[in-house]
CSV table of C-alpha atoms in Angstrom, one decimal:
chain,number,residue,atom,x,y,z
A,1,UNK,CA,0.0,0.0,0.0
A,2,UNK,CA,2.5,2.4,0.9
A,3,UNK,CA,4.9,1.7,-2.5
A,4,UNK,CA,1.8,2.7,-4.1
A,5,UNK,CA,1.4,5.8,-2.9
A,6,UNK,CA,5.4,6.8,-2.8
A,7,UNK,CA,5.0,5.6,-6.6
A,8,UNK,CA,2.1,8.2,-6.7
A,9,UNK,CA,4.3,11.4,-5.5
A,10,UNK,CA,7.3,10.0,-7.5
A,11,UNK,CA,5.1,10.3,-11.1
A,12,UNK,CA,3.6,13.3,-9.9
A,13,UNK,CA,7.6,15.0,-9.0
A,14,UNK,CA,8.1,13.5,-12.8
A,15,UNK,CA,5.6,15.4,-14.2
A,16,UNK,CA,6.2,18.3,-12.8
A,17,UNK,CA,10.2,18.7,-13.7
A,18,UNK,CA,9.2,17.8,-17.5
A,19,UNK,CA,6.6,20.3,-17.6
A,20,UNK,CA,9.1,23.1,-16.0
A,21,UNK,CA,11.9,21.6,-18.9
A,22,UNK,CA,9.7,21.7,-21.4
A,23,UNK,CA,8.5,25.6,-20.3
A,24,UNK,CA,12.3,26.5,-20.5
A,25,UNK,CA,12.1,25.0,-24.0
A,26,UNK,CA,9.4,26.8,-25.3
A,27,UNK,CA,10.8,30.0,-23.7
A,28,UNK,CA,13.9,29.7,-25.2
A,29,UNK,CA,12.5,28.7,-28.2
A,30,UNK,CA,10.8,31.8,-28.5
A,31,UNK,CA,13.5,34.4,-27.2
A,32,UNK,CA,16.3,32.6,-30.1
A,33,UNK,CA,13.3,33.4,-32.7
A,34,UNK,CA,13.0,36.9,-31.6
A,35,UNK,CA,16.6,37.3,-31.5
A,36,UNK,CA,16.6,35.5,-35.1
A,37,UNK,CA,13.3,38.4,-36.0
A,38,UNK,CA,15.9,41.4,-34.4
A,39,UNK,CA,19.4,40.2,-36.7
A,40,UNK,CA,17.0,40.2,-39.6
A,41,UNK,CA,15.9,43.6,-38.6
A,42,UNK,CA,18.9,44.7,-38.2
A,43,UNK,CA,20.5,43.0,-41.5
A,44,UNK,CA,17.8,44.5,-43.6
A,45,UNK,CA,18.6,47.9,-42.2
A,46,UNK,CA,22.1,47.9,-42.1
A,47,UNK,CA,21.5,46.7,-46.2
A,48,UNK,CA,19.2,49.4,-47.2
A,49,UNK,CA,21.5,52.4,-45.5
A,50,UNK,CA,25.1,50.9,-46.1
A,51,UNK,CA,25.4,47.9,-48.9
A,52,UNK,CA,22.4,48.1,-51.4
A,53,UNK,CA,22.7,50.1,-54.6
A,54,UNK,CA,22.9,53.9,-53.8
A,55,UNK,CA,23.9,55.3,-57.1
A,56,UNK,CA,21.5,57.1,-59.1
A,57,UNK,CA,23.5,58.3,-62.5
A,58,UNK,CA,23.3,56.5,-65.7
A,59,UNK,CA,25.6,54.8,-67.3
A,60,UNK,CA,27.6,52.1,-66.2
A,61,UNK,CA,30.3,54.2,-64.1
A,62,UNK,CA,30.6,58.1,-63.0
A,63,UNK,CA,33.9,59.4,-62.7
A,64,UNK,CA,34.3,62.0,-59.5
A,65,UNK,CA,37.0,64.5,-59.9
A,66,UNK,CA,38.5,65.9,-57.0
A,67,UNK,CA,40.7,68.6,-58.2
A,68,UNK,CA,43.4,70.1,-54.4
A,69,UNK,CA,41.8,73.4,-55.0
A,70,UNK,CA,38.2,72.2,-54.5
A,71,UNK,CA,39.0,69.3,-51.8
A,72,UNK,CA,36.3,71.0,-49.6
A,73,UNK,CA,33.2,70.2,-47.4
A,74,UNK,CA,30.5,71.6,-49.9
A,75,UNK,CA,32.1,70.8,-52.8
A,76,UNK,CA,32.2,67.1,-51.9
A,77,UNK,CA,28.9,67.1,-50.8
A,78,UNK,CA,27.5,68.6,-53.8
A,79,UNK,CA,29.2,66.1,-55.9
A,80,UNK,CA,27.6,63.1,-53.8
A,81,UNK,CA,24.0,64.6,-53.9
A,82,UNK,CA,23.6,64.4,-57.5
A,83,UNK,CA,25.2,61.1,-57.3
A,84,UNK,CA,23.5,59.3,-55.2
A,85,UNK,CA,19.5,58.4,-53.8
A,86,UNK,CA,18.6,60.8,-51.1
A,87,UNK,CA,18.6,58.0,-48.1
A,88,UNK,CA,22.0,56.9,-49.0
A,89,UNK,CA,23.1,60.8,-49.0
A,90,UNK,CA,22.1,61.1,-45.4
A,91,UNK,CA,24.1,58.0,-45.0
A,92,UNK,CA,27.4,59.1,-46.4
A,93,UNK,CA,26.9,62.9,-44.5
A,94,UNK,CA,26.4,60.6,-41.7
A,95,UNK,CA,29.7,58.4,-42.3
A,96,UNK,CA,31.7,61.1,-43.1
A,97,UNK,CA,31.0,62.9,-39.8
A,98,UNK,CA,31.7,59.3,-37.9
A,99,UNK,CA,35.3,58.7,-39.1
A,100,UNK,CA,36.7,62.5,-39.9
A,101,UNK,CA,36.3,62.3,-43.6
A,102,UNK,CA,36.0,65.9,-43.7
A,103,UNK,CA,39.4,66.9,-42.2
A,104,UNK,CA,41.4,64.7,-44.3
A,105,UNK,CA,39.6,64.9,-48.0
A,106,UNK,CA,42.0,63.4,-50.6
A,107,UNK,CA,42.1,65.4,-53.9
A,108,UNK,CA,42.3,62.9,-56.9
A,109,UNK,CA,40.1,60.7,-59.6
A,110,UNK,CA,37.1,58.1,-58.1
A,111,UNK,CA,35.3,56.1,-60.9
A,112,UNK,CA,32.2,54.8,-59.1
A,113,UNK,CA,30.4,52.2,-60.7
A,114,UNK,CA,26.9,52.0,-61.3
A,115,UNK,CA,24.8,50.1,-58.4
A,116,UNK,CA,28.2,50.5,-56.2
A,117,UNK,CA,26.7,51.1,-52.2
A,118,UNK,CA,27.2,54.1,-50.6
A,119,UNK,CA,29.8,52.1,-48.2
A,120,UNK,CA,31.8,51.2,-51.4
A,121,UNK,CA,31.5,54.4,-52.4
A,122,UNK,CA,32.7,56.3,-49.2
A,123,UNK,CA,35.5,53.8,-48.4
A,124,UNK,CA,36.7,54.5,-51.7
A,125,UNK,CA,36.5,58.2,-50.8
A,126,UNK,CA,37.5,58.1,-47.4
A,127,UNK,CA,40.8,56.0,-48.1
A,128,UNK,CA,41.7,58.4,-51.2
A,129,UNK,CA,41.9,54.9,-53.0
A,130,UNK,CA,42.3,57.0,-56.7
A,131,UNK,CA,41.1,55.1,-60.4
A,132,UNK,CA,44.1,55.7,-62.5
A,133,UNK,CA,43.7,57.4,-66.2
A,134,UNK,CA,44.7,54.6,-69.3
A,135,UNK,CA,47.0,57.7,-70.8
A,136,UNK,CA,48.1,56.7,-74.3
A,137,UNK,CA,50.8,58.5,-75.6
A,138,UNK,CA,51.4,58.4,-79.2
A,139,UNK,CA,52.9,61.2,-81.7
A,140,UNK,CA,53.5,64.6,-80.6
A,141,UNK,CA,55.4,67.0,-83.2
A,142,UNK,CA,56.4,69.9,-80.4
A,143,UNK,CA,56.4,70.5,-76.6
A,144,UNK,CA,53.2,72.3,-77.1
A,145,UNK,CA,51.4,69.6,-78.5
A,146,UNK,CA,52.3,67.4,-76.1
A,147,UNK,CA,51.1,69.8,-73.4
A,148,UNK,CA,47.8,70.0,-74.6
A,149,UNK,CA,47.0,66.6,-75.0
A,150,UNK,CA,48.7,66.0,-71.7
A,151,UNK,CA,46.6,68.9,-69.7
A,152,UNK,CA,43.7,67.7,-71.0
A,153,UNK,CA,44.1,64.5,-69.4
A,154,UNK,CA,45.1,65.3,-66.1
A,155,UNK,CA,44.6,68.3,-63.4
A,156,UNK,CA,47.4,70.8,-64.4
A,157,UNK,CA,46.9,72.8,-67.3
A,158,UNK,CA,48.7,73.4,-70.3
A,159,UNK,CA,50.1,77.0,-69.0
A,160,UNK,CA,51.2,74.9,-66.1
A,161,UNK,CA,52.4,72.2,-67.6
A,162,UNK,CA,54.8,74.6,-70.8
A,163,UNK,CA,56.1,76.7,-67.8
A,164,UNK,CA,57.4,73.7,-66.0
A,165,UNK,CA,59.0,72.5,-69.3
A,166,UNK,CA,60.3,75.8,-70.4
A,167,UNK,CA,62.3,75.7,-67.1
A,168,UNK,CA,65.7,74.1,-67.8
A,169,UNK,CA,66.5,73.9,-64.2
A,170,UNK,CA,63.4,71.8,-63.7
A,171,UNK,CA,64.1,69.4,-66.3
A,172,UNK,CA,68.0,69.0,-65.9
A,173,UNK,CA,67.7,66.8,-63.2
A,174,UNK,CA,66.5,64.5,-65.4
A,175,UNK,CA,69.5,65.0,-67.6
A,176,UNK,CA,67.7,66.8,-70.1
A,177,UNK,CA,66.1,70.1,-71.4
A,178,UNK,CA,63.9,71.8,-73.6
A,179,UNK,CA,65.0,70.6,-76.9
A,180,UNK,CA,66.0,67.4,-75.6
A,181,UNK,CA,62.9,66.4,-73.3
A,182,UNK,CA,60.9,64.6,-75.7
A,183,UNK,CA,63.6,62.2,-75.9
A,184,UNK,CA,62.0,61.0,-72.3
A,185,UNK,CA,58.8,60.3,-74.3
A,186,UNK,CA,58.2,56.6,-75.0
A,187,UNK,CA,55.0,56.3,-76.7
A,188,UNK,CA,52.8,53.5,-75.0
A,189,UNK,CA,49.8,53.6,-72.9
A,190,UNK,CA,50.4,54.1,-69.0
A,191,UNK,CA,48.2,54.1,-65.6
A,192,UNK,CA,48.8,57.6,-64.0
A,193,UNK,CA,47.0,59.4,-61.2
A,194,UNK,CA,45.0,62.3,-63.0
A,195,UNK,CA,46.1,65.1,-59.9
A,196,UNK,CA,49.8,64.0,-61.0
A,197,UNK,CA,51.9,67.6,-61.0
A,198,UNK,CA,54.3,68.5,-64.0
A,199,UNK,CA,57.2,67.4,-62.0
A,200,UNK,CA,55.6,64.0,-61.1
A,201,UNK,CA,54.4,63.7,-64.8
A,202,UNK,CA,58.2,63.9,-66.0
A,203,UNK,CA,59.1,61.6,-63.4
A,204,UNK,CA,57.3,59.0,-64.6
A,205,UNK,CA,58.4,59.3,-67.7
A,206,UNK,CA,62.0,59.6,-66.8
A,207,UNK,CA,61.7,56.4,-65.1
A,208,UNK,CA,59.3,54.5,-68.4
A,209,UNK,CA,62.2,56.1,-70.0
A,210,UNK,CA,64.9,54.6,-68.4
A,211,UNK,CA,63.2,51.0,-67.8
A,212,UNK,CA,62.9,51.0,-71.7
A,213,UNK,CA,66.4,51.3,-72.4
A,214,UNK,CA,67.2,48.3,-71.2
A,215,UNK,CA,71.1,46.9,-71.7
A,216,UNK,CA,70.7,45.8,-74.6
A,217,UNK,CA,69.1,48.6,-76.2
A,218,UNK,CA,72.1,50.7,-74.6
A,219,UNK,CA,74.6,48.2,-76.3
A,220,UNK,CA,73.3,48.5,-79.1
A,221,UNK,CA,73.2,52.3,-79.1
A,222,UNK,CA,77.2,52.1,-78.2
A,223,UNK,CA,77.7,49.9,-81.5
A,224,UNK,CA,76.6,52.8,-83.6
A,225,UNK,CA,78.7,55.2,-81.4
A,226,UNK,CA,75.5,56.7,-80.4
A,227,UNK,CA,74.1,58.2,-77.3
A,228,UNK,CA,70.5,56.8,-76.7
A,229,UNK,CA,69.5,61.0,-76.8
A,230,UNK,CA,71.2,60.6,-80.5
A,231,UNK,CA,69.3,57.3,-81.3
A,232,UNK,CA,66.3,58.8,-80.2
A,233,UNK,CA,66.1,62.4,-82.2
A,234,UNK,CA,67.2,59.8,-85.5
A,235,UNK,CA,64.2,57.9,-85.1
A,236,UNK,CA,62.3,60.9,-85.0
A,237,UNK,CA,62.9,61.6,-88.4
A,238,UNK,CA,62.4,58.2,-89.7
A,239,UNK,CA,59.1,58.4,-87.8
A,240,UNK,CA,58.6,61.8,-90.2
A,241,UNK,CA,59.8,59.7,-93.1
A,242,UNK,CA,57.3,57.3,-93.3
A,243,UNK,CA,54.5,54.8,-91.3
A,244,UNK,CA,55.8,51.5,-92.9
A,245,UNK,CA,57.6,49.6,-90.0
A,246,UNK,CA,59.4,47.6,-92.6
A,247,UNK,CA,60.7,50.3,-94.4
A,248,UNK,CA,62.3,52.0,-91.4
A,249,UNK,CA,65.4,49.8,-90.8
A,250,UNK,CA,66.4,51.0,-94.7
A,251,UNK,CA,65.8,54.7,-93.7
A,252,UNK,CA,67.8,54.3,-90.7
A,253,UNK,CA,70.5,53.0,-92.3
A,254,UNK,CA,71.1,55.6,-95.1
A,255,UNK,CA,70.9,58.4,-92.2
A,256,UNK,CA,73.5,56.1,-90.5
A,257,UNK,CA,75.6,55.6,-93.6
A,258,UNK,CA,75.4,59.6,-94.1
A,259,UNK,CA,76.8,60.5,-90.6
A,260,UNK,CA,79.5,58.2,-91.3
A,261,UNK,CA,80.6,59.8,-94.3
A,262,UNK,CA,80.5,63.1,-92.4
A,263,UNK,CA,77.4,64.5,-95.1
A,264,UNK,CA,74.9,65.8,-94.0
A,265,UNK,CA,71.6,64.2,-93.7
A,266,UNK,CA,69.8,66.4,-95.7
A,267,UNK,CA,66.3,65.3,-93.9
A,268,UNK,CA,63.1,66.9,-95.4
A,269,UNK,CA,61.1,66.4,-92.1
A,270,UNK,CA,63.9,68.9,-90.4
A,271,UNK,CA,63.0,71.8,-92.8
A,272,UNK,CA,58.9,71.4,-91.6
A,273,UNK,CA,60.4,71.6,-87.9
A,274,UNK,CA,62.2,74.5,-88.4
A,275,UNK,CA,59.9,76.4,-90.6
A,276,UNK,CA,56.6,74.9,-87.9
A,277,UNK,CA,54.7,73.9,-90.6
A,278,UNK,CA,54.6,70.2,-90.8
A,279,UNK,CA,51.8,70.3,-94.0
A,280,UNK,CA,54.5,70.8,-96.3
A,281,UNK,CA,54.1,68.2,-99.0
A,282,UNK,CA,57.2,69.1,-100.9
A,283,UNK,CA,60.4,70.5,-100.2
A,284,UNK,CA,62.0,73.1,-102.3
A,285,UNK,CA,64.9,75.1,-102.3
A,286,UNK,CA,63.2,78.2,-100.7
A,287,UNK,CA,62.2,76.4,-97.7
A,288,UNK,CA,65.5,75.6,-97.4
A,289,UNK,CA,67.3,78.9,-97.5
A,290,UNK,CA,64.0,80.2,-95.3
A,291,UNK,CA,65.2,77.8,-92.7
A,292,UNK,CA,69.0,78.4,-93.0
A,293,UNK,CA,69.7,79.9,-89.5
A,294,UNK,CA,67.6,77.1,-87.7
A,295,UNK,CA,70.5,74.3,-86.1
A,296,UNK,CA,67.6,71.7,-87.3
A,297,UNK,CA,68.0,72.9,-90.8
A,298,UNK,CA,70.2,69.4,-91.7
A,299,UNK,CA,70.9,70.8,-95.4
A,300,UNK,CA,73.0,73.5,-93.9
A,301,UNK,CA,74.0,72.1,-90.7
A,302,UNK,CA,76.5,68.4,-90.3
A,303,UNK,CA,75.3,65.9,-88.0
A,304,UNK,CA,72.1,65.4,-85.8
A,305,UNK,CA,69.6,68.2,-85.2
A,306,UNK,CA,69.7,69.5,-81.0
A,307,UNK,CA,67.2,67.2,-80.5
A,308,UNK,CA,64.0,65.5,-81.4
A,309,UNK,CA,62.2,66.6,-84.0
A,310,UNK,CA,58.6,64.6,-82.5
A,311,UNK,CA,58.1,61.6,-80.6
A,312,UNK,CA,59.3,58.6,-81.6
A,313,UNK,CA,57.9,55.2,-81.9
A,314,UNK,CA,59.4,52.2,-79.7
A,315,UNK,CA,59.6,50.6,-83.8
A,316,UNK,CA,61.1,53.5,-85.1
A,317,UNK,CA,63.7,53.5,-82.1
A,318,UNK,CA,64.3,49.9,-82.7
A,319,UNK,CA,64.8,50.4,-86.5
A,320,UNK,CA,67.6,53.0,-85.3
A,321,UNK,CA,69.1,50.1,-83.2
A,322,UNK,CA,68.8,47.2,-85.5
A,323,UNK,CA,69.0,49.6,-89.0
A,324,UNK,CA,69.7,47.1,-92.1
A,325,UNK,CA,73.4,46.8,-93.7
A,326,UNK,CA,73.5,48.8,-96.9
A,327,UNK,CA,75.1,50.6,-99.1
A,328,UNK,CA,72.2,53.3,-99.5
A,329,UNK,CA,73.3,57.1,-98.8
A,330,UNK,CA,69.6,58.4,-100.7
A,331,UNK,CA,65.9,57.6,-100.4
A,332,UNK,CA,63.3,59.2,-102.2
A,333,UNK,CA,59.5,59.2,-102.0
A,334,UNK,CA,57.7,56.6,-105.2
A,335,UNK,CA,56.0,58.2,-107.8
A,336,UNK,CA,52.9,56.1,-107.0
A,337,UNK,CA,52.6,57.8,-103.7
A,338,UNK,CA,51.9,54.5,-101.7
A,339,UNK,CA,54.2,55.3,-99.3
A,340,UNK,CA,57.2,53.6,-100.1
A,341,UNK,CA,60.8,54.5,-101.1
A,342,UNK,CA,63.2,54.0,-103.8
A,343,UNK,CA,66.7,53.8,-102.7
A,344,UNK,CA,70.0,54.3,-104.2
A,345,UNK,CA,73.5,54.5,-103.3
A,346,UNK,CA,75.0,56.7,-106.0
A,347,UNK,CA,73.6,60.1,-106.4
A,348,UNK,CA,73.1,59.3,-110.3
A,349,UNK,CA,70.3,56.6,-109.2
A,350,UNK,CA,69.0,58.9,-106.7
A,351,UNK,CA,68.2,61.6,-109.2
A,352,UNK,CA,66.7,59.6,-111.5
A,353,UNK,CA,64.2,58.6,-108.9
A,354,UNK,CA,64.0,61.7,-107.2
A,355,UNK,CA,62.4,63.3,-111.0
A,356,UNK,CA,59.9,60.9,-111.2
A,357,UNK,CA,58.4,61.7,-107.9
A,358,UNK,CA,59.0,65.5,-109.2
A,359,UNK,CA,57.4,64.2,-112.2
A,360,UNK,CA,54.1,62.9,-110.4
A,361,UNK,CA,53.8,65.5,-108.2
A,362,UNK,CA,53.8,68.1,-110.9
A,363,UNK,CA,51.0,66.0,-112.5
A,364,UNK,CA,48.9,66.7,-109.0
A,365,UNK,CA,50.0,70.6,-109.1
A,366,UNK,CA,51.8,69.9,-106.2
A,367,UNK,CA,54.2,73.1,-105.3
């Protein structure tokens, strides 16, 4: 009788602890799934003000220039609100307040692409982390056309960037000046940051400049008894003579074969230099005497002009370096105007091809 009852209390105590355990349970149950509701809460707004897409521009990117003399409060902020949706505005103002943006605003180029979040957008901002400009340098005749296609690429402008330029104590650190500084300038396409000044332009260059004339390049240069300067302002003029790659090692090496004999090289592209006018389409004795007082005048003067007559192409420089074995001291322009050359190596030959181009130009009324 009494086992029956102690078996009595004992379910009853058994009861009792499972329903308290299974309480707990469905309490803690409950507080994980509003914990779970809460982090969803909080995910979904920490998504729609930081990481979904705040841009509002068209296109698939927006570049943001950030020129030194603007890095200010309201000019950023003017930038950003016609950038960006109006919540995600509030969210960047709010950002930049949080970690000090606006006492350390980096000046510089930001390409933002389209759909980028507004916490994309301010870290790339806020850490100054600049999009490069694909600059790609190809043929400039003067200084001053190289300036304006250069200033119109980056921050300084072309006033800024001639002075510089103009200034041979600037540029002699770089063992060069003036007339000698396009000899820095290997065409090719380059990353470099847009707010880049003059100095840190020419720098660059200098050191493209230097990574291009590599050992072999130099011992090759020394064969010919050539400074790479010297190499350089040749293949200028060949790069003036003609477009044909194939045609340039020929060209180089009557110009070679010429300073060798001590004549001079008598170059038609030097003329246009001196006299600035590089539409010129035939050469004549007037231009000539015009032109007589100008050291790049190489029908009156012996030897290389002071320096480059335009920039030179890394093919043209090449042909300089690697110029074909001949016998050829004249080259002259073919009277089917394709482009090509006829060469000869006894002035004889060389007039008899130089009249039939005289011949087909007078057919044209070319003067």
């Amino acid at each position: 009788m009494l086992s029956g009852v102690f078996y009595y209390f004992e379910n009853m105590a058994a009861r009792k602890k499972h329903k308290k355990k299974t309480s707990k349970r469905k309490h803690g149950s409950i507080g994980l799934l509003l914990i779970a509701i809460l982090a969803l809460v909080f995910a979904a707004f920490f998504y729609s003000l930081f990481l979904r897409p705040a841009t509002k521009f068209k296109g698939e990117e927006m570049v943001i220039l950030i020129p030194a003399s603007k890095a200010n409060k309201n000019y950023i902020k003017n930038k950003i609100s016609s950038s960006v949706k109006p919540v995600q505005y509030t969210t960047f103002l709010a950002l930049a307040e949080w970690f000090g943006y606006w006492n350390h605003i980096k000046a510089g180029r930001y390409v933002i692409k389209k759909d980028a979040s507004i916490f994309s957008f301010f870290r790339r901002l806020n850490g100054g982390r600049q999009s490069p400009v694909n600059l790609t340098i190809n043929k400039f005749r003067t200084n001053k056309d190289l300036a304006k296609f250069i200033s119109s690429k980056l921050e300084f402008t072309e006033k800024d960037f001639l002075n510089y330029i103009s200034n041979n104590d600037s540029l002699k650190v770089f063992g060069v000046n003036n007339q000698t500084l396009m000899t820095l300038i290997i065409p090719n396409t380059y990353e470099i940051y847009w707010n880049l000044s003059p100095n840190e332009f020419i720098s660059r260059m200098n050191k493209e400049a230097n990574k291009f004339w590599n050992s072999n390049r130099i011992e090759k240069a020394q064969e010919l008894q050539l400074s790479k300067e010297e190499i350089y302002s040749l293949a200028s003029i060949i790069e003036e003579e003609t477009n044909d790659d194939n045609e340039k090692p020929i060209i180089a090496s009557v110009y070679l074969n010429r300073l060798r004999k001590n004549m001079n090289l008598g170059a038609d592209p030097t003329i246009k230099f001196a006299l600035g006018n590089f539409s010129l389409k035939r050469i004549t004795l007037q231009h000539i005497n015009t032109s007589k007082s100008s050291l790049y005048n190489t029908y009156k003067n012996k030897g290389l002009p002071p320096g480059p007559i335009s920039s030179a192409s890394i093919p043209s420089i090449d042909a300089v370096l690697n110029a074909k074995k001949s016998d050829y001291l004249y080259f002259c322009a073919k009277e089917d105007f394709s482009g090509s050359h006829n060469f000869a190596a006894t002035a004889e030959e060389h007039m008899k091809n130089a009249k039939k181009y005289q011949r087909a130009l007078d057919s044209l009324r070319i003067h």
